[in-house]
Every structure is written in C-alpha cells, then in structure tokens.
Coordinates of C-alpha atoms in Angstrom, one line a residue:
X62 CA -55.8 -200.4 132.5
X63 CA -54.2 -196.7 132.8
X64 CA -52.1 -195.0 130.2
X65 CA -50.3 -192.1 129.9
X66 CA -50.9 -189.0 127.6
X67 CA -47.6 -186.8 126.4
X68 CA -48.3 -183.4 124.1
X69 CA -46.1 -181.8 122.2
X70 CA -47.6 -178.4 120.8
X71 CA -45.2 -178.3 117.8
X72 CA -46.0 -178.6 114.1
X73 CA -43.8 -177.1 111.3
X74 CA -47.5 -175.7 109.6
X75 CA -50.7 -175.9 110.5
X76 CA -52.9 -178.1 108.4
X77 CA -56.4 -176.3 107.5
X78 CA -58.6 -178.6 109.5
X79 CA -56.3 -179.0 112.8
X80 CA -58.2 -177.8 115.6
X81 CA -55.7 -179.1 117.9
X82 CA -53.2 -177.3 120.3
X83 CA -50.1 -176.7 117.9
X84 CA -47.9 -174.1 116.9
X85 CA -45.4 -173.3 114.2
X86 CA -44.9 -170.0 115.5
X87 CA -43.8 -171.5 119.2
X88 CA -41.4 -173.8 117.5
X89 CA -38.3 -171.7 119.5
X90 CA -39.7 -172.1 122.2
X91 CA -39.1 -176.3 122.1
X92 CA -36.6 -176.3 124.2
X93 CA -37.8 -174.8 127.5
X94 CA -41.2 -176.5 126.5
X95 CA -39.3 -180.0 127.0
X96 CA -37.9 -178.7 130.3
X97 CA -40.9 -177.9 131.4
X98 CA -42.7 -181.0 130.5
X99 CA -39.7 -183.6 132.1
X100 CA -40.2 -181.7 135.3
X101 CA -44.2 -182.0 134.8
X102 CA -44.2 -185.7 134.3
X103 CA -41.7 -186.0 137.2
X104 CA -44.1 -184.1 139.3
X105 CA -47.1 -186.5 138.6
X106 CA -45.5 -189.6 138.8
X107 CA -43.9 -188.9 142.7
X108 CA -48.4 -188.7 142.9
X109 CA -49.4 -191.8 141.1
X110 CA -46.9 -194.2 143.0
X111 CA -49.9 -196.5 143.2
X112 CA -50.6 -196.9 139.7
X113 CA -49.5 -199.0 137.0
X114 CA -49.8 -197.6 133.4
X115 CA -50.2 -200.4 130.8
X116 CA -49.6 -197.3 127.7
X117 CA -47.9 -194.4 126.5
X118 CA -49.0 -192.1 123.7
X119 CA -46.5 -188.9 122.3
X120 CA -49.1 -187.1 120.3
X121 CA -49.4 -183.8 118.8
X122 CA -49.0 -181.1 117.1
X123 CA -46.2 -182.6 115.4
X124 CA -44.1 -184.9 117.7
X125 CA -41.7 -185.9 115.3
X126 CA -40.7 -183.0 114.4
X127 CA -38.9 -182.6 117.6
X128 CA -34.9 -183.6 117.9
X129 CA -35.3 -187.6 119.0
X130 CA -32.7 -187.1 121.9
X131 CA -36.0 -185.0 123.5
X132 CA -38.5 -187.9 122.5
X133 CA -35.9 -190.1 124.4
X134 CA -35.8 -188.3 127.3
X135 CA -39.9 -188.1 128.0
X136 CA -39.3 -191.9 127.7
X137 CA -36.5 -191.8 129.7
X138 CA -38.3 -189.7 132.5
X139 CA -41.7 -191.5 132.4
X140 CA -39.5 -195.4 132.7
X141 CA -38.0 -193.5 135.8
X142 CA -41.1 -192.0 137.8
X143 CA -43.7 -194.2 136.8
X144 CA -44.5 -198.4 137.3
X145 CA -45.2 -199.3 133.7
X146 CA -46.9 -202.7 133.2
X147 CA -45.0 -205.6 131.2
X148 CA -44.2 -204.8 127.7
X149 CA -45.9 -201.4 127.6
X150 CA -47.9 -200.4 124.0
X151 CA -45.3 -197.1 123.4
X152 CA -46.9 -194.9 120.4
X153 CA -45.4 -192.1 118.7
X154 CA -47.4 -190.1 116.1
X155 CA -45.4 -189.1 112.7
X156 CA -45.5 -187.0 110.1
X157 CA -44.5 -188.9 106.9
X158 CA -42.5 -185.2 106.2
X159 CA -40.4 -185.2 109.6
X160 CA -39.0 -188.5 110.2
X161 CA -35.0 -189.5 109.2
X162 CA -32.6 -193.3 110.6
X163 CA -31.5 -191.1 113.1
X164 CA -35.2 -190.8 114.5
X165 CA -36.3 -194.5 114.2
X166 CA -32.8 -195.6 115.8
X167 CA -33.5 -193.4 119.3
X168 CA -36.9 -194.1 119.4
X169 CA -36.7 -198.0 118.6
X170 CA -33.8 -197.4 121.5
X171 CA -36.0 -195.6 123.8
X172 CA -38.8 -198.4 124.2
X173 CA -41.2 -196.8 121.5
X174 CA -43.2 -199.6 119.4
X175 CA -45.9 -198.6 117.8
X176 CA -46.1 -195.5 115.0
X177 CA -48.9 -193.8 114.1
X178 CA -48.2 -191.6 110.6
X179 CA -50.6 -189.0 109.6
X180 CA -51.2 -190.2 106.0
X181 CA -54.8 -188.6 105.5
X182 CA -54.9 -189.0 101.5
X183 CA -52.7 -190.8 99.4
X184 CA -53.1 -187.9 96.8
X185 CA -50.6 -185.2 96.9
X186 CA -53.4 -182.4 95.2
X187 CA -55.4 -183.3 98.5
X188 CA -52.5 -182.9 100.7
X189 CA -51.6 -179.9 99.1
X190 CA -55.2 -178.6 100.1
X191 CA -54.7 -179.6 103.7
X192 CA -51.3 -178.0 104.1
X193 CA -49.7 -181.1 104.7
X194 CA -46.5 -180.7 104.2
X195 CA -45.9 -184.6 103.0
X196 CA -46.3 -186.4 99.9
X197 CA -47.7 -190.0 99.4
X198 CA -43.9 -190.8 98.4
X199 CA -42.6 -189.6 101.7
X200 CA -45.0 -191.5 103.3
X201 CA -43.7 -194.9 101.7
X202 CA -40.1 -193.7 102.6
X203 CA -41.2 -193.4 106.4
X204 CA -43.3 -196.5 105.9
X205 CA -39.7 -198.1 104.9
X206 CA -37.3 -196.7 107.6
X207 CA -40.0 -198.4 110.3
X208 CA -40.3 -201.6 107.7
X209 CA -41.5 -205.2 110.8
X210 CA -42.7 -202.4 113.3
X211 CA -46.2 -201.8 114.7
X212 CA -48.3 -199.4 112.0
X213 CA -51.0 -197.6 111.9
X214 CA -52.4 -195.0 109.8
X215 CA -54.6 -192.3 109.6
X216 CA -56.7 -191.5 107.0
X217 CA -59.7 -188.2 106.7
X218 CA -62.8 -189.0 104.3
X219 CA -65.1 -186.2 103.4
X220 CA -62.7 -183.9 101.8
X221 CA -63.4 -181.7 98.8
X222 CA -64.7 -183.8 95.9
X223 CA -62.9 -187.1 97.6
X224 CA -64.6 -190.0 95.7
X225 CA -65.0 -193.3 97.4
X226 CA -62.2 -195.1 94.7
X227 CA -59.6 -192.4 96.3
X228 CA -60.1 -193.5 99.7
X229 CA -60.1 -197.1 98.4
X230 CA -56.4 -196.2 96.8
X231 CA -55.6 -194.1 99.9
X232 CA -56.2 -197.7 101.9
X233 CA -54.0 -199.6 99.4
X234 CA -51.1 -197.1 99.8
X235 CA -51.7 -197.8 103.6
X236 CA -51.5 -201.5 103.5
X237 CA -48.9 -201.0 100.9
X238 CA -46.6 -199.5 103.5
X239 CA -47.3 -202.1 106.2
X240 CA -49.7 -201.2 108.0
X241 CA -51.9 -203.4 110.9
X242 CA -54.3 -200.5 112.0
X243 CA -55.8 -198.1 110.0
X244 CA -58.2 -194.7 112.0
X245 CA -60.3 -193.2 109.4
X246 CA -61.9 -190.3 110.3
X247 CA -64.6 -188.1 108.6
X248 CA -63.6 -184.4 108.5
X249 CA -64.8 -182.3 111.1
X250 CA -64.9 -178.5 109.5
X251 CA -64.0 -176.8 113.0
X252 CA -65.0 -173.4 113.6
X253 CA -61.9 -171.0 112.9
X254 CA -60.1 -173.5 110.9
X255 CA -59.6 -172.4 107.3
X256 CA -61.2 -175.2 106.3
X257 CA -64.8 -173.8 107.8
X258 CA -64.7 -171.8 105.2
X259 CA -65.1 -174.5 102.8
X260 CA -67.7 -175.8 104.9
X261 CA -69.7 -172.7 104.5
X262 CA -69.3 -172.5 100.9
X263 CA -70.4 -176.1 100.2
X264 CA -67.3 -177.0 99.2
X265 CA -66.9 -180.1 101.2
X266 CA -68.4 -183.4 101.0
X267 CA -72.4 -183.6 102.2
X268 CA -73.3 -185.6 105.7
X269 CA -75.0 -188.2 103.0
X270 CA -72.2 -188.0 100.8
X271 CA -69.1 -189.1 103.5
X272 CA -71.7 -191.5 105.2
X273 CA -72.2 -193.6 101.5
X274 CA -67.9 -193.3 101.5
X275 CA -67.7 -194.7 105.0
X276 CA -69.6 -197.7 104.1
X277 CA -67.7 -198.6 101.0
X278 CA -64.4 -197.7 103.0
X279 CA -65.6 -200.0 105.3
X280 CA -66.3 -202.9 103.5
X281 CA -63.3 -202.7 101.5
X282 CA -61.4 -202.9 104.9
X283 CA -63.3 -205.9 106.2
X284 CA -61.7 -207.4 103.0
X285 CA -58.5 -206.2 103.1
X286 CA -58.6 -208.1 106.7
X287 CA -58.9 -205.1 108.9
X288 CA -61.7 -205.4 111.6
X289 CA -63.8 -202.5 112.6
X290 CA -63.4 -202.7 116.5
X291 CA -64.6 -198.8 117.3
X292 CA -66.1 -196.7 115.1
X293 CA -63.3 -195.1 113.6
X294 CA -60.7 -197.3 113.8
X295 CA -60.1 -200.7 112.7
X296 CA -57.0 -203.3 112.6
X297 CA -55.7 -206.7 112.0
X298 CA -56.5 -209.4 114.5
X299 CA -54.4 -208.1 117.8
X300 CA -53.1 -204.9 116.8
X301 CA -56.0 -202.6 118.6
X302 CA -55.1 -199.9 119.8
X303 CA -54.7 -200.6 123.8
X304 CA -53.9 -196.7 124.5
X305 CA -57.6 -195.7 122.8
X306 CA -59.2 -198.9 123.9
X307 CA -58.0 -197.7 127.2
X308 CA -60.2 -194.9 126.9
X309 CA -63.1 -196.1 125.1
X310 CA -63.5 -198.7 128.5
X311 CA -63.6 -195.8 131.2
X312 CA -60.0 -196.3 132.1
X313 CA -58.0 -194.0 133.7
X314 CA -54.9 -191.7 131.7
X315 CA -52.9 -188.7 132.8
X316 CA -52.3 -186.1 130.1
X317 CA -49.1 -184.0 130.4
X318 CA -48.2 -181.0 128.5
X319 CA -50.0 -178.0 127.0
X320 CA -53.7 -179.0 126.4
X321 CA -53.4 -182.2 128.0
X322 CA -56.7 -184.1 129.5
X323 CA -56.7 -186.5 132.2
X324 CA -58.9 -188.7 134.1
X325 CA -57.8 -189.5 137.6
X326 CA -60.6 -191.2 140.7
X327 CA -63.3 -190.2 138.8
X328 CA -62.1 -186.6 138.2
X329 CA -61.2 -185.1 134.7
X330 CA -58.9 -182.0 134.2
X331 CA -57.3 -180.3 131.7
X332 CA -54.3 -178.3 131.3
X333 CA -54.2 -174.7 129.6
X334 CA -53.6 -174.7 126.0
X335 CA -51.6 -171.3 126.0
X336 CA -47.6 -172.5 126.3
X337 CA -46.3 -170.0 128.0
X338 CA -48.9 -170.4 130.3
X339 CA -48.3 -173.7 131.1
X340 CA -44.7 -172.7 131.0
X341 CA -44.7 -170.4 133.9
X342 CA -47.5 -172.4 135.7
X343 CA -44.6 -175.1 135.7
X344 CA -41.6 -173.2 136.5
X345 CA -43.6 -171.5 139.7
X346 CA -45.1 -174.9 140.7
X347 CA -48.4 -174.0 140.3
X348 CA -51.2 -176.2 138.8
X349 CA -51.3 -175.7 134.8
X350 CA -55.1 -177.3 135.1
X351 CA -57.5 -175.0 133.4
X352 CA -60.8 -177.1 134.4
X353 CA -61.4 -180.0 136.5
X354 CA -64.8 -181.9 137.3
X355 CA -65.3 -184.9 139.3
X356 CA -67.7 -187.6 136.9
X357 CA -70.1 -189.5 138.7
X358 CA -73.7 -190.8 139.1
X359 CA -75.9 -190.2 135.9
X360 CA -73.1 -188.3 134.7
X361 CA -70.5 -191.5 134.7
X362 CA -73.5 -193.9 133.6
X363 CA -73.6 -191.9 130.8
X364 CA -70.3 -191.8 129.5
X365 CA -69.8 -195.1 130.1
X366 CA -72.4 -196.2 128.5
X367 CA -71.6 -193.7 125.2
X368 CA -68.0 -195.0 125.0
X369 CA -68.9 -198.4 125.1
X370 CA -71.5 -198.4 122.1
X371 CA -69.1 -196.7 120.0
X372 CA -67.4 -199.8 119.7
X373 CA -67.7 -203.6 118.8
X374 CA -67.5 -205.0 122.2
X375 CA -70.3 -203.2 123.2
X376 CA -72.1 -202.4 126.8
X377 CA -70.6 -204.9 128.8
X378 CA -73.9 -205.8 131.4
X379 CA -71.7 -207.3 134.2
X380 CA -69.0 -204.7 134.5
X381 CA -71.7 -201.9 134.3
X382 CA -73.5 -203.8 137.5
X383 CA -70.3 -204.1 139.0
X384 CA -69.8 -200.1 138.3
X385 CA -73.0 -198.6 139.2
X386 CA -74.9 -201.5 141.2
X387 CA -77.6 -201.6 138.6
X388 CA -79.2 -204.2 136.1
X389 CA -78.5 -202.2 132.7
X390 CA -81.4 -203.7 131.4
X391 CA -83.9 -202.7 133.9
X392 CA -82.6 -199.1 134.2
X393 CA -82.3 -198.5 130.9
X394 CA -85.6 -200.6 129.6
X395 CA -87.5 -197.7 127.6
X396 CA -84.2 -196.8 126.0
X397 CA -83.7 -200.3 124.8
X398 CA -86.9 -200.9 124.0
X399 CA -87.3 -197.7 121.9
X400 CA -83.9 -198.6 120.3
X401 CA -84.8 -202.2 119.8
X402 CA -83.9 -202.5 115.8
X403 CA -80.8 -201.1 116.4
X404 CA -79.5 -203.0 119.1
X405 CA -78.3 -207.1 119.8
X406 CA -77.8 -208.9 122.8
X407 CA -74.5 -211.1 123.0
X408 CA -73.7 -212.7 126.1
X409 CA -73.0 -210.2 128.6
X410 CA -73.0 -207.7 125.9
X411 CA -75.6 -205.3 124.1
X412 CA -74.0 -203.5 121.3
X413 CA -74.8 -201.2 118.0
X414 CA -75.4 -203.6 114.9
X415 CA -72.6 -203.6 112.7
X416 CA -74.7 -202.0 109.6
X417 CA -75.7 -198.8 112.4
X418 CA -72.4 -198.2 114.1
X419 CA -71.7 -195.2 112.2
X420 CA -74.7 -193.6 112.8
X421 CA -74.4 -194.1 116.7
X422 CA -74.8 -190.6 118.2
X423 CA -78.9 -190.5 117.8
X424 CA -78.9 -194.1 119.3
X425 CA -76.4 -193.1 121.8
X426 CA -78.1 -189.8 122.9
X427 CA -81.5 -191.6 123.4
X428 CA -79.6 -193.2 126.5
X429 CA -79.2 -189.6 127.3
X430 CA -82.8 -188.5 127.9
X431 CA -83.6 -189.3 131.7
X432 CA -80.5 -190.8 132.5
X433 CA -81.0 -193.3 134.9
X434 CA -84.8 -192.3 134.5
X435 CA -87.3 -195.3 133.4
X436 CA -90.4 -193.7 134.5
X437 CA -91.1 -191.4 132.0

C-alpha cells in the first residue's frame, strides 16, 4: 500500500491544544497557497510514475474551510499525475462549523468518500474551552448534509474535569450522527499551546485519571459495536482506516504542502512549516524539504516493530523475516521474555493483550534497548 498526504495550513481559529501547522492569520494567503500546492503535487507525481497509491488524506488545519472548487482541484490534479489503485479510500477532514450542500456536492463529485469531523466533545461549555468554533448541534447538521457516507469522528478525553459519562454521551452523539469509526484521543498539553498552561496549573485531567476514562470509553465502544483495531482508533467491522493503517504497516505516503511528512525507499522528509517559505521554495523550484533521513537497519526494525504493537494485528513474524532476514523471536528473545505477561502469540502474530494496549509505550520501548542486541 502507498497513500498520499495533502495539508492545508488554514483554520478560521486556533483551538488551544492544536499543535499542528495552521493559521488564521495566513487565511489571505489561500489562494497562492493552492497554486502552489497543484504545482507541488504535479511535481511529485511526474517522480513516482512507478507507484500506485491505494489512499488520499486532505488534512489540516482546517481543510474545509477552504472554497470546495480548490478541494476539487487537489483531486482533480492528484487523478491526473498519479496511478491510484481501484476505488481509492478519499478522506477529507471537517469542521462541523465550516461545511454547507454546496461543499458535500463538489466533494461527493470530486471522488472524496470518507469524512472525518473534528467533533472532540459533544458539550458546547467544552468546546467553548477549546476554541472550537462548532457546537454539538452543528455537528448533527454536518452529520446530516453527509447522511449514507463513510464517518468518522474524533473525539479528545482528558479535558478539564471531563467525567467518563461525558465521553460516554460524547460517543452516543457520534453514533447518533452515523458514524462507523470513531479516533479518540487523550489530550496531549503541548508546549506553547494555551492549553500548557492548564497543564501546569493542574487544571487538566491526571495520567491515572484519563487512563480509568479510556478504559470505560473503551468498553462502552466494544458495545456499541466499534472494534479497537489501533490504539486510538476503532470502527465498525470494514470501516478501518486504510490511509492510517497504511502507516501503522510501514507503508509508504508522500505528504504535500506546508508541514507535510513523507516516507519514500526508506527515506523520510519533511517540508517546512513556514508558508511562505514553502511558497517561494515552490515558485523557484527548489526543494521545500526541511529534513530528510534515510531509515534503516536497527533503526527500521524498530519502528516497525513500534507501529505494529500499537495495534490489534500485531507483529506480524513472517513479514518481519521477509523485511529484515531475521527470526523475530530469536532476535528479540530477552525482550519477549522480559515482556512475557504482556504479550500473546497468534499464528504468525505476537501482539499487546487487549487489557495492556493502552499502556504500550513502556512495553514498546523495552524493544528499544539493544535493538537487535540479545546478548546483553
């Protein structure tokens, strides 16, 4: 699999937690941004004639916020310079606040099928607090206008004295509006986010406290009929994500636009999150790339083997012999071993048990410690 990543910097506020590349104050600058990206994307995809890209993911920033005829023509430009597999996943992320008919029309037109709608809480005092600019009302509305489409939500636990019932309601609003994939994600406070702030004052939910929320959340998903398939994420039987999937397997994606990451034969690179940067990079033909690094050995064994336990499906043994020309469970027999309680065998596949999955990272890092090392 390969998919394609499209950002669009643009947001009509910035929410107190966003750590993201996005800018109300660049909003006039939309235009020549657009021109800019078309003639990026073009650019790339006279490069990658080779590859076929199975998804394509408009994220953001705010990309709805943007006029749909300029949504249409990134489709429009990527259908033209790239070989797209059969019946390509097509996501667009929304703003319940942004979206109108005249939206859903071009992009239904375009090719787009799946939405993504930043819900976060389905209380509007919460929302309020974020500096979201939409309302759990609005978010039925847009809910409505893309009524028999592809859903999915997302949803933040670990706000300011969030209680697990609120995220339960928040669920039901989801499910309310259709959905068949719900992301729930704990708050991260980011450093230079208003939000820190909070963080500092004690404000926000403990570790403890949004770890005892993600298990009831989790639960009461399993019963709603939504399966956990990656830590964060979970969905109705067949409506995974392919576009994160994608890159929880190692695949490979190009990222166009401001901020945009890629992973190319075995090198990652990332474009400059400054606009006009990226702007006149563009315009001059230059590379907007601010780093690049080229991911192998230890260093690719590793993140393989870190994507892969953050999700159900686990360390696939085969495909990791067939990557690195090892036997996992030799290499890596201290770490397993160590890990043991923590860990099952299925098949092919060793994976995080279900009850530890959201606790992963000290598991994960112990596969860390002497990469590739068993002799220590």
């Amino acid at each position: 699999m390969a998919g394609i990543y499209i950002h669009i910097p643009f947001c009509k506020s910035k929410c107190t937690y966003c750590d993201f590349a996005s800018f109300p104050k660049e909003i006039g600058k939309m235009e020549s941004y657009f021109a800019c990206l078309y003639r990026e994307i073009e650019g790339w995809g006279k490069k990658l004639t080779n590859k076929v890209f199975d998804t394509v993911y408009i994220g953001g920033g705010t990309p709805s916020i943007a006029p749909p005829n300029y949504i249409s023509g990134v489709i429009k430009q990527i259908k033209k310079y790239y070989t797209l597999s059969d019946n390509p996943e097509i996501t667009i992320e929304i703003n319940p606040g942004t979206l109108n008919k005249e939206k859903v029309d071009a992009y239904k037109k375009a090719g787009i099928n799946r939405f993504s709608i930043g819900l976060q809480t389905g209380y509007d005092e919460q929302l309020k607090r974020l500096n979201r600019i939409h309302t759990a009302k609005d978010f039925l509305l847009c809910t409505n206008m893309l009524k028999g489409e592809n859903i999915s939500a997302d949803i933040l636990i670990g706000l300011h004295e969030q209680t697990l019932e609120q995220v339960k309601k928040s669920i039901d609003l989801a499910i309310a509006g259709g959905v068949s994939h719900i992301s729930m994600y704990a708050l991260t406070p980011e450093v230079g986010t208003p939000i820190y702030t909070d963080y500092l004052n004690g404000e926000l939910l403990s570790d403890d406290e949004t770890a005892d929320i993600y298990d009831g959340a989790r639960e009461y998903l399993k019963e709603k009929g939504f399966d956990r398939y990656e830590v964060s994420n979970f969905a109705k039987q067949g409506y995974e994500s392919k576009h994160n999937l994608n890159y929880w397997k190692r695949g490979e994606y190009i990222g166009l636009g401001v901020s945009a990451s890629s992973f190319i034969d075995n090198r990652r690179f990332t474009n400059t999150s400054v606009i006009d940067e990226y702007m006149n990079a563009i315009i001059f033909n230059k590379v907007p790339e601010v780093s690049s690094e080229t991911v192998e050995g230890t260093d690719a064994e590793f993140e393989f083997i870190m994507l892969a336990l953050r999700t159900k499906y686990g360390i696939d043994t085969e495909v990791f012999k067939k990557n690195f020309n090892k036997d996992f469970e030799t290499e890596y027999k201290k770490q397993l071993d160590k890990k043991e309680k923590y860990l099952e065998k299925i098949g092919n596949s060793i994976k995080i048990k279900d009850e530890y999955l959201y606790v992963q990272n000290d598991i994960i890092l112990e596969f860390m410690k002497n990469t590739g090392d068993t002799n220590e």
